[in-house]
C-alpha cells in the first residue's frame, strides 16, 4: 500500500511542477517580449516564442512522467519499458537540476529537487522488488559448471 501512495504523491508533485514550469516560462517569455532587447542580435520575438515552446515541452514531459507514475499507483503494477525509461530520465534530470540549483537558486530548490528525485527512485525500486529484480517472463538460467558429484 505504501508504494501506491509514494507513486501517487510523486505523480501529483510532478504534475504541479509541470504547471509551475510552464507558467514560469510563460512569464519569462512575456518579460523578454516587453523588454525589446536583443541578445547577440537575436530577435526578441523569436526568443519569446522559443521560451514558450520550451516551457510547453518541459511541462508535457513532466506531465507524461506524472501520468506514468499515476498509472503505476492506480493499477499497482510495475511500469513498462517505455515508462521505466521515461522515469529514469526524469530522475536523472532532477538530480542534475538539483546540482545546478544549489549555486543558482539556493538550498531550498536543491532540497525540493532531491525530494522529487527520491520519490521517483523510491517508486521505481518499490515496484522492482515485486519482480525480484528480474524481467517478466525471464527464465532461471541453468547453473554453469560441472555437475555435482553423486555416489552410486
XYZ file of C-alpha atoms in Angstrom:
152
model
C 0.000 0.000 0.000
C 2.862 2.380 0.750
C 4.292 2.081 -2.742
C 0.978 3.148 -4.272
C 0.940 6.202 -2.021
C 4.527 7.128 -2.918
C 3.790 6.770 -6.638
C 0.615 8.867 -6.321
C 2.399 11.601 -4.343
C 5.232 11.633 -6.901
C 2.680 11.922 -9.717
C 0.941 14.872 -8.081
C 4.258 16.606 -7.354
C 5.420 16.181 -10.959
C 2.152 17.495 -12.352
C 2.261 20.556 -10.084
C 5.886 21.068 -11.087
C 4.853 20.880 -14.750
C 2.290 23.647 -14.282
C 4.765 25.828 -12.366
C 7.494 25.363 -15.006
C 5.074 26.166 -17.838
C 3.796 29.299 -16.070
C 7.334 30.408 -15.232
C 8.391 30.099 -18.864
C 5.260 31.973 -19.951
C 6.149 34.867 -17.634
C 9.788 34.818 -18.782
C 8.604 34.956 -22.385
C 6.440 37.980 -21.592
C 9.372 39.713 -19.879
C 11.592 39.155 -22.905
C 8.834 40.362 -25.215
C 8.236 43.580 -23.267
C 11.909 44.485 -22.964
C 12.517 44.677 -26.727
C 16.184 43.868 -26.239
C 18.216 41.530 -28.385
C 20.830 39.108 -27.188
C 23.620 38.561 -29.750
C 21.383 40.004 -32.497
C 18.583 37.510 -31.845
C 15.055 38.676 -32.489
C 13.159 39.262 -29.196
C 10.047 37.728 -30.755
C 11.966 34.548 -31.570
C 13.304 34.365 -28.022
C 9.774 34.808 -26.665
C 8.366 32.028 -28.834
C 11.315 29.741 -28.005
C 10.765 30.298 -24.277
C 7.075 29.465 -24.580
C 7.782 26.342 -26.656
C 10.446 25.173 -24.201
C 8.088 25.670 -21.261
C 5.352 23.738 -23.028
C 7.634 20.842 -23.945
C 9.122 20.576 -20.462
C 5.623 20.768 -18.988
C 4.402 17.972 -21.277
C 7.433 15.857 -20.368
C 6.732 16.256 -16.653
C 3.026 15.560 -17.141
C 3.961 12.388 -19.043
C 6.156 11.294 -16.150
C 3.324 12.080 -13.736
C 0.864 10.054 -15.799
C 3.252 7.087 -15.796
C 3.531 7.292 -12.005
C -0.221 7.728 -11.607
C -0.808 4.666 -13.770
C 1.587 2.711 -11.559
C -0.292 3.840 -8.461
C -3.775 3.102 -9.794
C -3.003 -0.300 -11.298
C -0.395 -1.287 -8.683
C 1.774 -2.736 -11.439
C 5.407 -2.032 -12.306
C 5.988 0.336 -15.225
C 6.557 -0.927 -18.729
C 9.801 -0.457 -20.607
C 8.936 2.986 -22.039
C 7.576 4.300 -18.726
C 10.640 2.986 -16.885
C 12.986 4.781 -19.295
C 10.865 7.934 -19.017
C 11.012 7.862 -15.218
C 14.745 7.132 -15.145
C 15.441 10.113 -17.402
C 13.196 12.225 -15.181
C 15.146 11.129 -12.097
C 18.490 11.895 -13.747
C 17.194 15.284 -14.873
C 16.087 16.150 -11.346
C 19.467 15.090 -9.994
C 21.310 17.336 -12.449
C 18.931 20.256 -11.926
C 19.340 19.851 -8.179
C 23.098 20.121 -8.527
C 22.756 23.293 -10.602
C 20.056 24.702 -8.325
C 22.425 24.878 -5.344
C 24.541 27.564 -6.963
C 21.871 29.347 -8.963
C 18.806 29.341 -6.709
C 19.843 28.019 -3.311
C 19.467 25.134 -0.918
C 15.641 25.068 -0.761
C 15.472 24.441 -4.522
C 18.106 21.708 -4.130
C 16.083 20.117 -1.337
C 12.916 20.165 -3.468
C 14.711 18.560 -6.415
C 16.157 15.857 -4.176
C 12.741 15.110 -2.661
C 11.276 14.671 -6.147
C 14.275 12.552 -7.159
C 13.779 10.395 -4.063
C 10.069 9.926 -4.770
C 10.741 8.824 -8.348
C 13.550 6.433 -7.395
C 11.557 5.005 -4.472
C 8.617 4.398 -6.804
C 10.827 2.610 -9.321
C 12.560 0.432 -6.732
C 9.441 -0.443 -4.745
C 7.798 -1.896 -7.838
C 11.017 -3.633 -8.881
C 11.087 -5.630 -5.616
C 7.874 -7.383 -6.616
C 9.571 -8.859 -9.657
C 12.684 -9.771 -7.726
C 14.752 -7.551 -9.973
C 14.183 -9.833 -12.972
C 12.355 -9.118 -16.175
C 8.868 -10.555 -16.503
C 8.926 -13.815 -18.400
C 12.650 -14.334 -17.842
C 13.525 -17.919 -17.009
C 16.083 -19.065 -14.493
C 19.385 -19.856 -16.183
C 20.720 -23.351 -15.550
C 23.815 -23.491 -13.342
C 27.087 -23.233 -15.184
C 29.882 -25.686 -14.436
C 30.312 -29.378 -13.862
C 27.513 -31.442 -12.407
C 27.781 -32.125 -8.677
C 29.402 -35.427 -7.643
C 26.976 -38.117 -6.633
C 27.949 -41.540 -5.334
C 26.203 -44.571 -6.770
